[in-house]
Amino acid sequence: MPWYDPNHLVELNICAKMITFTSKSKLANIMNKILLGTALLLAAPPALARTLTPEEAMARATTDTPAKMRPFCNASPVLTLTGKYGDLTTYYIYSTGASALILGADDLSRPVLAYLDTPVTADTQLPPQMTWWLEQYGKQIEYAEQHRDEITFADAPCREAEGRNAIEPMLQTAWNQAAPFNDLLPDGVVTGCVATAMAQVMKYHNYPERGKGTVSTQYGGSTLSMNLDETVFDWDNMLNNYPSDNLGTAEQRNAVATLMKACGYSVKMDYSTTSSGASEYGVCPALLNNFGYDTSMYLHTRAWYSDSKWAEILYESLDAGCPLLYSGLGRAGGHEFVCDGYRTDGYFHFNWGWGGVSDGYFALSALTPEIQGIGGNYDGFNSSQSAVTFIRPPQEGLTCPEAVLGVTGGLLFTFSGRTATVYGFIYEEDFPGHFQNISPTDGIFDFAFVISDTAGSTETIDIGGEFKVPSNYTFEWISADMPETVADGSYRLTMAYSISGTDNWKPLQTYDEDNLYAKIHVIGDDIYADGSRHTRFSEPTTALSQGQPLTVSVKASFQDSYQDAAVDRLRAALVDKNGYELASTDYTSAIMGSYRTETMQFNGGPLSEDIATGSYTMKLVDEWGDTQFTWTAAVGEGGVDETADDSSTDTQWHDLQGRKVSRDNLAPGIYIVRAGGRTAKVRL
């Protein structure tokens, strides 16, 4: 039976206008009203980043996707806008008479950031939603520049879009927030982006015939109410477009204004004449309770998913014929809009709810899969995004989604005897995280240890639970004993959960999938974390000579403040320039104390006489095949000139790397000795 601290079961308080995350985690940002936190895609950069000229940006885009760019270039595009974030030039907008492209202006960025359905001129008022989106792109370029030393690059090209079909934009509407959409609202207040986005998705489905219940909101010190039971939605009289020179008939205006009013009141819109806002957390209850949409809809928060999983979630909703509501967090206010299409090259189509202005296909993720090592949450940018998927009229056989348990960041395991205590932990920030029921459904969860030995055999060990976690509640840790049936050995350990009473075990949901496990060593009545990840290796001493035993010593300093003790179990291997392993020592184990330094000694058999003399790479390898430390060492000629016991002070002793060493207390091995004008290799 696992233990948890009931005093740390904490609710994420959700109010109409403010969402306060009570966890200490940096991911638990304060949100007020609805905003978008998406940014645009960065491509793998060259060695040194720089700002591109407009001509260079266009040339790069043309080289990257010549077939797609050719028709655009043939239409004589003109540079109409240059985007900046602080001192950084981040994008260029080129436009023809029919469409526009947003090109990356920094060679860290993707060549083409977006394909717009409409042209952009110097007088075009860009949608605030898209302006904010591009600002986030600038933030991420800046962040990538500041963390350039952490960036690594995958060898394989991006293939994230393989196997997906194109989905043409589903919405036919190009609605906005002013007249005639706000005709039934007081004092000319605008409808708000939440209401406009909801209304466009509902128009796509032409559902429902009428609403349910009474909805209300506050404005100017008064309560505004609307009886939805008596409100019939006139779908046939709602036009796809209401151009400024022809806002439609009275019936056509009233039809769309009635829908906008119902949507706004249902989410308790905070109305004003310049901008109207509402909480994203009011959308699902309104669609379910007031408009009768299917219970299979789901509000996903971007921070819980990897880039590839997030794209998969959005695509699955679109592939099912369900446009989705996309939202997030920003400084100057909130924006919600609709994602309704997909291209096979990985771009998603967005309808900004701005009368069709700048609708188009935009890159979704912050960084491409080729760019790695910066950290899964990109300084919190992704934490501000969310999406409501599978919005559709009631479907026979569909049920409310089951509860999902997530963790902010990865997992941190600590051990006492055979008891394992597991915490959420944000590794890129070295900061505690938490566990959370991230679904709209209350859950009762069971837990399991999942262990895999070094041969790859996996076992799932049910440790019980029946732990009730309401929707959006968090807890900090869970603890359980490892059964005695787990034999001594080395394992990879992670945790899984299931809905109580089932055996459908699932991994915890997170964006940081690489840190969901620990390497452990079970030794008798104790479990030790593998310490290699947090050990600083230094001062290697290597004896490498043809036909002689491989002998290595390395200083190991354990740097983990979260573990009282850990085990380093490693072997030393000699590899050639192609990475082929030529020789290896046996495994050596050392129990490491927190911030304690040990000298690890590695011994192996004789090196083959066929190994040529020269410079090679030595590496320390753990039982899972992961390299923990590398250095350069030289292989010398075979043979030993003599066996030495000479302790003369006139004799100079050197290791096989040529470094001078003291004769006193030398470890057994082979050394170079110089005395009386004579040099020899000797074995102690």
XYZ file of C-alpha atoms in Angstrom:
684
model
C 0.000 0.000 0.000
C 1.545 3.332 -0.978
C 1.639 6.261 1.388
C 0.949 9.889 0.628
C 0.632 13.028 2.722
C -3.055 14.107 2.746
C -1.983 17.541 3.929
C -0.401 18.077 0.519
C -3.518 17.300 -1.515
C -4.088 20.785 -2.899
C -6.759 22.184 -5.184
C -5.963 24.425 -8.127
C -8.445 27.204 -7.372
C -10.461 28.098 -10.458
C -12.419 31.351 -10.475
C -14.344 33.067 -13.217
C -11.621 35.613 -13.936
C -8.471 34.201 -12.372
C -6.861 30.796 -12.190
C -4.401 30.429 -9.323
C -2.080 27.427 -9.265
C -1.290 26.706 -5.622
C 1.810 24.621 -6.336
C 5.262 26.181 -5.877
C 6.255 24.991 -9.351
C 7.232 27.537 -11.953
C 4.785 25.766 -14.280
C 2.020 26.887 -11.924
C 1.776 30.360 -13.389
C -0.884 32.837 -12.373
C -3.418 33.163 -15.173
C -6.051 35.834 -15.595
C -8.402 35.561 -18.521
C -7.759 33.669 -21.689
C -4.524 33.962 -23.640
C -2.417 32.133 -26.169
C 1.012 30.811 -25.336
C 2.042 29.275 -28.634
C 5.230 30.177 -30.423
C 6.610 29.437 -33.822
C 8.973 26.762 -34.930
C 12.761 27.109 -34.819
C 15.022 25.150 -37.098
C 18.448 23.722 -36.296
C 20.901 26.643 -36.338
C 24.392 26.842 -37.756
C 27.402 27.324 -35.506
C 26.879 31.090 -35.163
C 23.462 32.740 -35.270
C 22.861 36.048 -36.976
C 20.065 38.192 -38.329
C 19.281 37.621 -41.996
C 18.532 40.361 -44.466
C 15.101 40.176 -46.142
C 16.772 38.922 -49.324
C 18.647 36.214 -47.433
C 15.462 35.122 -45.662
C 13.623 34.814 -48.966
C 16.525 32.935 -50.570
C 16.679 30.520 -47.646
C 12.935 29.848 -47.798
C 13.099 29.292 -51.555
C 15.938 26.793 -51.137
C 14.176 24.990 -48.289
C 10.836 24.403 -50.061
C 11.299 25.270 -53.752
C 8.076 23.644 -54.994
C 5.896 25.523 -52.519
C 7.724 28.815 -52.930
C 7.796 28.900 -56.743
C 4.177 30.059 -57.285
C 4.547 32.664 -54.551
C 7.805 34.012 -55.964
C 6.321 34.121 -59.471
C 3.649 36.510 -58.123
C 6.313 39.172 -57.338
C 6.003 39.327 -53.523
C 6.760 42.594 -51.728
C 8.218 43.042 -48.242
C 5.395 44.676 -46.261
C 6.360 44.284 -42.610
C 9.447 43.631 -40.459
C 8.851 42.158 -36.990
C 11.018 42.809 -33.947
C 11.280 41.568 -30.402
C 13.363 44.055 -28.478
C 16.520 44.522 -30.531
C 16.034 41.224 -32.387
C 14.623 41.224 -35.890
C 12.495 38.088 -35.818
C 10.408 37.882 -38.993
C 9.630 39.404 -42.387
C 6.178 39.395 -43.985
C 6.184 39.185 -47.791
C 2.886 39.649 -49.567
C 1.352 39.306 -53.013
C -2.108 40.401 -54.083
C -3.570 37.101 -52.918
C -1.564 35.761 -49.947
C 1.405 36.339 -47.657
C 4.293 34.476 -46.053
C 5.990 35.064 -42.709
C 9.700 34.253 -43.028
C 12.156 33.746 -40.188
C 14.626 36.651 -39.925
C 17.132 34.871 -37.704
C 19.048 31.802 -38.799
C 17.882 30.086 -35.622
C 14.319 30.232 -36.922
C 12.495 28.057 -39.360
C 12.701 29.471 -42.924
C 8.913 29.710 -43.346
C 6.963 30.437 -40.183
C 3.480 30.774 -41.630
C 1.442 30.723 -44.829
C -1.358 33.325 -44.746
C -4.610 32.997 -46.700
C -4.879 36.761 -47.258
C -2.415 39.507 -48.272
C -0.835 41.897 -45.774
C -0.176 45.538 -46.576
C 1.479 48.273 -44.546
C -2.036 49.366 -43.497
C -3.239 45.921 -42.441
C -4.273 45.714 -38.789
C -2.941 42.311 -37.768
C -5.126 40.331 -35.358
C -4.002 40.807 -31.737
C -4.015 37.013 -31.467
C -1.452 36.661 -34.242
C 0.611 39.625 -33.036
C 0.905 37.978 -29.672
C 1.778 34.663 -31.328
C 4.662 36.313 -33.174
C 5.823 37.990 -29.973
C 6.130 34.543 -28.393
C 8.219 33.491 -31.367
C 10.545 36.403 -30.601
C 10.759 35.340 -26.962
C 11.779 31.872 -27.957
C 14.428 33.084 -30.389
C 15.832 35.194 -27.554
C 15.694 32.246 -25.152
C 17.432 29.950 -27.632
C 20.172 32.535 -28.146
C 20.712 32.819 -24.395
C 20.913 29.025 -24.007
C 22.902 28.278 -27.148
C 25.486 26.247 -25.190
C 22.744 23.798 -24.157
C 21.527 23.086 -27.688
C 22.305 19.738 -29.260
C 21.146 18.443 -32.630
C 19.552 15.180 -33.647
C 21.159 13.382 -36.580
C 17.874 12.267 -38.180
C 15.670 14.707 -40.086
C 12.255 15.661 -38.721
C 9.578 13.103 -39.565
C 6.885 14.159 -37.119
C 4.247 14.691 -39.812
C 4.583 11.276 -41.482
C 1.404 9.209 -41.692
C -0.962 12.186 -41.375
C -3.358 13.272 -44.093
C -4.028 16.875 -45.018
C -7.193 18.380 -43.476
C -8.662 21.349 -45.307
C -9.833 24.251 -43.113
C -13.245 23.278 -41.777
C -14.668 26.679 -40.856
C -16.375 28.693 -43.569
C -16.998 31.635 -41.259
C -14.881 34.780 -41.022
C -16.467 36.353 -37.958
C -15.243 39.211 -35.774
C -16.139 40.958 -32.491
C -17.861 44.232 -33.458
C -21.046 44.905 -35.482
C -23.150 42.986 -36.264
C -21.801 40.376 -33.828
C -22.234 42.650 -30.799
C -25.611 44.121 -31.803
C -27.373 42.674 -28.732
C -24.710 43.720 -26.213
C -24.884 46.959 -24.211
C -22.939 50.141 -24.975
C -21.182 48.758 -28.035
C -18.980 46.356 -26.049
C -17.127 43.821 -28.190
C -18.076 40.152 -28.042
C -14.682 38.899 -26.807
C -12.429 36.353 -28.489
C -13.773 33.465 -26.370
C -17.340 34.064 -27.529
C -16.295 34.551 -31.158
C -14.224 31.354 -31.179
C -16.994 29.332 -29.484
C -19.617 30.714 -31.856
C -17.615 29.802 -34.963
C -17.158 26.205 -33.794
C -20.853 25.938 -32.925
C -21.811 27.352 -36.337
C -19.626 24.687 -37.957
C -21.783 22.029 -36.265
C -25.069 24.038 -36.539
C -25.860 22.767 -33.055
C -27.874 23.009 -30.822
C -31.371 24.036 -31.878
C -31.761 25.824 -28.549
C -29.778 26.157 -25.322
C -30.387 25.048 -21.732
C -30.830 27.013 -18.529
C -30.281 30.650 -17.665
C -26.857 32.243 -18.113
C -25.696 35.575 -16.760
C -22.758 37.911 -16.290
C -22.018 41.249 -14.655
C -21.621 44.549 -16.486
C -21.589 48.099 -15.138
C -22.818 46.996 -11.725
C -25.805 45.160 -13.177
C -26.580 41.515 -13.945
C -27.156 40.598 -17.594
C -29.229 37.416 -17.979
C -30.444 35.261 -20.871
C -32.896 32.348 -20.793
C -31.433 29.780 -23.161
C -34.433 27.442 -22.836
C -36.395 30.047 -24.776
C -33.582 30.859 -27.221
C -33.717 29.208 -30.655
C -30.555 29.512 -32.764
C -31.326 30.519 -36.346
C -28.411 28.737 -38.021
C -29.727 29.144 -41.558
C -29.751 32.927 -41.264
C -26.151 33.165 -40.047
C -23.884 34.293 -42.888
C -20.300 33.094 -43.271
C -19.164 36.681 -43.854
C -20.503 40.060 -42.777
C -18.443 42.550 -44.808
C -18.486 46.146 -43.581
C -20.324 47.320 -46.700
C -23.096 44.720 -46.288
C -23.844 43.566 -42.748
C -26.868 41.550 -43.853
C -30.576 41.770 -43.192
C -32.056 42.369 -39.773
C -32.725 38.629 -39.447
C -29.196 37.731 -40.472
C -27.691 40.229 -38.033
C -29.931 39.131 -35.190
C -29.152 35.451 -35.775
C -25.401 35.810 -35.280
C -25.751 38.409 -32.500
C -28.007 36.067 -30.517
C -25.422 33.287 -30.706
C -22.615 35.639 -29.680
C -24.633 36.914 -26.710
C -25.417 33.352 -25.566
C -21.765 32.317 -25.796
C -20.553 35.393 -23.918
C -23.059 35.134 -21.095
C -22.425 31.384 -20.715
C -18.716 31.959 -19.912
C -19.449 35.050 -17.742
C -17.708 37.412 -20.143
C -16.102 40.487 -18.596
C -17.270 43.006 -21.196
C -15.658 46.295 -22.227
C -15.702 48.463 -25.331
C -12.043 47.737 -26.157
C -11.563 44.111 -25.100
C -13.740 41.516 -23.417
C -12.277 38.525 -21.608
C -13.290 35.262 -19.947
C -11.635 32.277 -18.335
C -10.756 29.290 -20.489
C -12.063 27.073 -17.704
C -15.608 28.279 -18.341
C -15.716 27.020 -21.925
C -16.179 23.272 -21.375
C -18.918 23.630 -18.699
C -20.790 26.030 -20.961
C -20.577 23.772 -24.021
C -21.619 20.747 -21.948
C -24.305 22.185 -19.690
C -25.764 25.077 -21.689
C -25.360 23.856 -25.260
C -25.502 20.051 -24.879
C -22.227 19.098 -26.561
C -20.736 15.629 -26.106
C -19.024 14.746 -22.839
C -15.970 13.414 -24.713
C -14.600 16.974 -25.139
C -11.355 17.588 -23.263
C -9.358 20.615 -22.105
C -5.649 19.845 -22.575
C -2.845 21.963 -21.110
C 0.259 22.168 -23.297
C 2.752 21.991 -20.428
C 1.901 18.333 -19.753
C 2.944 17.050 -23.186
C 5.982 16.676 -25.392
C 5.953 18.548 -28.717
C 5.149 15.432 -30.719
C 2.358 14.346 -28.352
C 0.803 17.817 -28.429
C 0.700 17.812 -32.226
C -0.820 14.314 -32.115
C -3.579 15.459 -29.719
C -4.550 18.360 -31.974
C -4.429 16.279 -35.128
C -6.629 13.514 -33.679
C -9.389 16.034 -32.943
C -9.152 17.553 -36.417
C -9.082 14.103 -38.030
C -12.344 13.292 -36.230
C -13.968 16.342 -37.835
C -13.770 18.477 -34.707
C -12.315 22.001 -34.919
C -10.712 22.875 -31.597
C -10.516 25.960 -29.402
C -6.919 27.066 -28.805
C -5.918 29.439 -26.023
C -3.147 30.498 -23.683
C -1.481 33.191 -21.588
C 0.116 36.548 -22.382
C 0.987 39.914 -20.855
C -1.533 42.280 -22.447
C -4.707 40.221 -22.375
C -6.214 37.005 -23.587
C -6.944 35.420 -26.907
C -8.857 32.354 -27.947
C -9.197 31.240 -31.534
C -9.881 28.159 -33.631
C -7.565 25.521 -35.068
C -9.403 23.885 -37.965
C -6.959 22.411 -40.506
C -3.638 20.700 -41.130
C -0.972 20.381 -43.829
C 1.177 17.310 -44.250
C 4.350 19.339 -43.638
C 3.293 19.900 -40.027
C 1.590 23.312 -40.189
C -1.808 23.831 -38.515
C -4.497 26.185 -39.823
C -5.799 28.900 -37.499
C -8.879 31.086 -37.776
C -8.075 34.101 -35.579
C -11.661 35.352 -35.272
C -10.678 38.682 -36.844
C -12.878 38.762 -39.916
C -10.580 36.408 -41.850
C -7.542 38.697 -41.585
C -4.301 36.682 -41.542
C -5.952 33.300 -41.143
C -3.503 30.678 -42.329
C -1.156 27.795 -41.597
C 1.312 28.321 -38.746
C 4.100 26.242 -37.270
C 3.006 24.946 -33.894
C 5.944 23.983 -31.689
C 8.643 26.105 -30.129
C 11.564 24.041 -31.452
C 11.903 21.412 -34.133
C 12.777 17.837 -33.108
C 16.285 18.447 -34.487
C 16.988 20.993 -31.740
C 17.406 19.286 -28.402
C 18.853 19.891 -24.971
C 17.247 23.249 -24.152
C 14.620 21.788 -21.825
C 11.140 20.505 -22.461
C 9.228 23.516 -21.274
C 11.306 26.276 -22.905
C 11.333 28.608 -19.919
C 7.615 28.206 -19.312
C 6.425 29.338 -22.767
C 4.456 26.147 -23.394
C 2.798 26.291 -19.969
C 0.541 29.071 -21.247
C -1.169 27.060 -23.997
C -4.295 24.935 -23.886
C -6.791 23.426 -26.306
C -10.331 22.055 -26.084
C -10.556 19.000 -28.344
C -13.423 16.846 -29.646
C -16.110 19.534 -29.511
C -19.093 17.874 -31.206
C -22.816 17.210 -30.777
C -23.731 14.166 -28.640
C -22.431 10.919 -30.114
C -23.874 7.502 -29.308
C -21.420 5.262 -27.467
C -18.999 8.003 -26.431
C -18.306 8.481 -22.741
C -16.682 11.100 -20.543
C -12.874 10.739 -20.702
C -11.344 8.937 -17.741
C -9.108 10.760 -15.291
C -5.454 11.357 -16.221
C -2.586 11.712 -13.748
C 0.287 13.979 -14.725
C 3.556 15.147 -13.216
C 5.268 18.506 -13.692
C 8.645 17.644 -15.175
C 10.093 14.222 -14.470
C 10.308 11.904 -11.457
C 12.794 12.112 -8.590
C 13.258 8.887 -6.587
C 14.794 8.743 -3.120
C 15.378 5.555 -1.120
C 15.568 4.387 2.491
C 16.097 0.659 2.821
C 13.616 -0.828 0.346
C 11.229 2.129 0.575
C 11.030 4.354 -2.498
C 9.636 7.889 -2.265
C 8.769 9.554 -5.557
C 8.435 13.280 -6.238
C 7.724 15.403 -9.279
C 10.839 17.312 -10.302
C 11.543 19.915 -13.000
C 15.070 18.938 -13.987
C 15.861 21.848 -16.300
C 15.142 24.245 -13.428
C 16.329 22.037 -10.536
C 13.009 22.756 -8.869
C 10.342 20.581 -7.164
C 7.238 19.688 -9.139
C 4.007 17.946 -8.224
C 1.521 15.285 -9.296
C -1.857 16.438 -10.587
C -5.134 15.080 -11.870
C -5.022 17.043 -15.129
C -8.419 15.881 -16.414
C -11.894 17.393 -15.889
C -12.894 14.124 -14.194
C -12.321 13.138 -10.553
C -10.121 10.040 -10.315
C -9.351 7.169 -7.971
C -5.903 5.856 -8.838
C -3.801 2.759 -8.190
C -0.022 2.792 -8.602
C 2.659 0.388 -9.777
C 6.413 0.126 -9.949
C 7.601 -0.814 -13.432
C 11.108 -2.299 -13.374
C 13.283 -3.454 -16.262
C 16.517 -5.388 -15.776
C 19.602 -4.808 -17.890
C 18.547 -7.619 -20.249
C 15.333 -5.770 -21.053
C 12.879 -7.961 -19.112
C 10.085 -5.809 -17.626
C 7.818 -6.432 -14.646
C 4.878 -4.331 -13.410
C 4.425 -4.533 -9.633
C 1.026 -3.394 -8.332
C 1.583 -1.437 -5.093
C -2.078 -0.569 -4.544
C -3.527 2.855 -3.972
C -7.246 3.660 -4.160
C -6.045 7.253 -3.885
C -8.806 9.761 -4.689
C -7.628 12.885 -6.495
C -10.354 15.345 -7.598
C -10.028 17.161 -10.898
C -7.189 19.738 -10.869
C -5.990 18.720 -7.386
C -2.283 18.154 -6.762
C -0.111 16.215 -4.333
C 3.636 16.298 -3.776
C 4.873 12.742 -3.192
C 4.021 9.063 -2.976
C 5.957 6.336 -1.142
C 5.900 2.528 -1.201
C 8.040 -0.521 -0.389
C 9.780 -2.551 -3.084
C 8.667 -6.192 -2.638
C 11.209 -8.756 -1.435
C 10.547 -10.702 -4.641
C 12.704 -8.175 -6.520
C 16.119 -9.853 -6.526
C 19.477 -8.148 -6.178
C 20.493 -6.513 -9.425
C 20.414 -3.352 -11.497
C 17.128 -2.031 -12.901
C 15.398 0.880 -14.555
C 12.513 1.998 -12.345
C 9.496 4.116 -13.181
C 5.938 4.497 -11.930
C 2.640 3.848 -13.653
C -0.941 4.494 -12.671
C -4.324 3.001 -13.480
C -7.916 3.807 -12.681
C -8.534 1.911 -9.443
C -9.817 -1.592 -9.983
C -8.373 -1.962 -13.498
C -5.014 -3.240 -14.705
C -4.690 -0.739 -17.569
C -1.354 0.705 -16.471
C -0.265 3.986 -18.053
C 2.819 6.209 -17.732
C 2.393 9.521 -15.952
C 1.607 12.305 -18.417
C 4.405 14.865 -18.817
C 6.329 16.850 -21.395
C 9.613 15.507 -19.922
C 9.357 11.847 -20.887
C 13.140 11.344 -20.696
C 13.124 11.853 -16.922
C 10.332 9.476 -15.908
C 12.680 6.742 -14.706
C 15.602 6.100 -12.390
C 18.479 3.654 -12.678
C 18.702 1.699 -9.426
C 20.718 -1.048 -7.753
C 19.000 -3.480 -5.376
C 21.526 -4.819 -2.863
C 20.094 -6.957 -0.068
C 17.806 -4.888 2.147
C 18.650 -1.621 0.386
C 17.916 0.186 -2.842
C 20.441 2.694 -4.163
C 19.980 5.183 -6.959
C 22.614 4.885 -9.660
C 24.875 7.843 -8.991
C 26.582 8.160 -12.365
C 24.291 10.942 -13.573
C 25.300 13.105 -10.630
C 28.956 12.089 -10.342
C 31.752 14.362 -11.514
C 34.588 12.243 -12.899
C 38.122 13.614 -13.155
C 41.869 12.885 -13.085
C 41.841 9.598 -15.037
C 45.008 7.502 -14.843
C 45.351 4.856 -17.532
C 47.846 2.052 -18.175
C 47.552 1.081 -21.856
C 50.201 -1.104 -23.423
C 50.072 -3.867 -26.021
C 49.786 -7.264 -24.391
C 49.498 -5.797 -20.878
C 46.473 -5.645 -18.536
C 44.131 -2.673 -18.943
C 44.289 -0.644 -15.727
C 42.339 2.557 -15.062
C 41.696 4.736 -12.029
C 39.328 7.737 -11.963
C 38.398 10.190 -9.247
C 34.604 10.257 -8.665
C 32.850 13.055 -6.748
C 29.128 12.589 -6.028
C 27.197 15.864 -6.406
C 23.554 14.960 -5.662
C 22.075 16.654 -2.581
C 18.823 14.650 -2.856
C 20.412 11.235 -2.174
C 22.210 10.285 1.049
C 23.970 7.482 -0.814
C 24.141 6.110 -4.337
C 26.008 3.412 -6.255
C 28.249 3.967 -9.272
C 28.666 0.709 -11.200
C 30.785 1.174 -14.301
C 33.372 -0.347 -16.581
C 36.119 1.349 -18.574
C 36.256 0.736 -22.322
C 38.808 1.559 -25.029
C 37.254 2.651 -28.341
C 38.663 3.634 -31.701
C 37.821 6.745 -33.734
C 34.748 4.992 -35.212
C 33.368 4.200 -31.774
C 34.179 0.493 -32.000
C 35.015 -1.019 -28.609
C 38.462 -2.635 -28.579
C 38.822 -3.632 -24.925
C 37.062 -3.315 -21.594
C 37.620 -3.766 -17.876
C 35.288 -5.632 -15.539
C 32.536 -3.691 -13.758
C 33.555 -1.825 -10.613
C 31.063 -0.630 -7.971
C 31.418 2.149 -5.413
C 28.911 3.323 -2.812
C 28.950 7.107 -3.009
C 27.951 9.441 -0.198
C 26.525 12.877 -0.842
C 29.351 15.252 -1.864
C 31.964 12.566 -1.128
C 34.906 11.800 -3.414
C 36.179 8.265 -4.120
C 38.869 6.836 -6.398
C 37.463 4.069 -8.578
C 39.898 1.404 -9.821
C 39.120 -0.566 -12.997
C 41.039 -3.704 -14.068
C 40.786 -5.716 -17.254
C 42.620 -8.319 -19.265
C 45.645 -7.764 -21.525
C 45.273 -5.505 -24.549
C 45.590 -7.287 -27.864
C 48.982 -7.020 -29.552
C 47.019 -6.104 -32.696
C 45.919 -2.763 -31.236
C 48.164 -0.152 -32.818
C 49.989 2.365 -30.697
C 48.567 5.862 -30.657
C 45.763 7.981 -29.251
C 42.355 6.486 -28.384
C 39.196 7.368 -26.482
C 38.539 5.847 -23.088
C 35.029 5.945 -21.646
C 33.190 4.883 -18.522
C 30.047 2.916 -19.374
C 27.189 1.920 -17.042
C 25.229 -1.339 -17.130
C 22.633 0.191 -19.466
C 25.262 1.049 -22.079
C 25.213 4.781 -21.395
C 28.534 6.642 -21.481
C 29.173 8.705 -18.347
C 32.700 10.045 -18.926
C 35.274 10.135 -21.733
C 38.928 11.108 -22.054
C 41.870 10.585 -24.413
C 44.569 8.019 -23.638
C 47.579 6.613 -25.476
C 48.374 2.962 -26.193
C 52.096 2.250 -25.901
C 54.284 -0.533 -27.274
C 54.051 -3.953 -25.709
C 56.535 -5.537 -23.357
C 57.979 -4.601 -19.970
C 61.655 -3.830 -19.617
C 61.908 -4.871 -15.993
C 60.061 -5.279 -12.724
C 60.953 -2.393 -10.417
C 61.277 -2.111 -6.696
C 63.796 0.770 -6.905
C 62.881 3.649 -4.611
C 65.928 5.796 -5.419
C 65.206 9.500 -5.112
C 67.216 10.095 -8.329
C 64.631 8.145 -10.327
C 61.766 9.976 -12.102
C 58.481 8.133 -12.451
C 55.806 8.912 -15.079
C 52.443 7.354 -16.001
C 51.777 6.200 -19.549
C 50.405 9.630 -20.465
C 53.819 11.088 -19.593
C 52.687 12.810 -16.411
C 55.169 12.858 -13.550
C 53.996 10.889 -10.499
C 55.357 10.226 -7.015
C 56.875 6.788 -6.379
C 55.306 6.682 -2.935
C 52.151 4.571 -2.698
C 51.814 4.031 -6.436
C 49.062 1.630 -7.444
C 50.123 -1.594 -9.160
C 50.539 -1.062 -12.881
C 52.954 -0.080 -15.641
C 55.033 3.125 -15.487
C 57.810 4.899 -17.414
C 60.999 5.317 -15.356
C 63.899 7.629 -16.189
C 67.161 7.285 -14.239
C 70.828 7.804 -15.036
C 70.157 8.663 -18.681
C 68.156 5.453 -19.192
C 64.364 5.200 -19.828
C 62.415 1.990 -19.263
C 58.862 0.715 -18.786
C 58.445 -1.098 -15.513
C 55.655 -2.973 -13.773
C 54.993 -2.594 -10.062
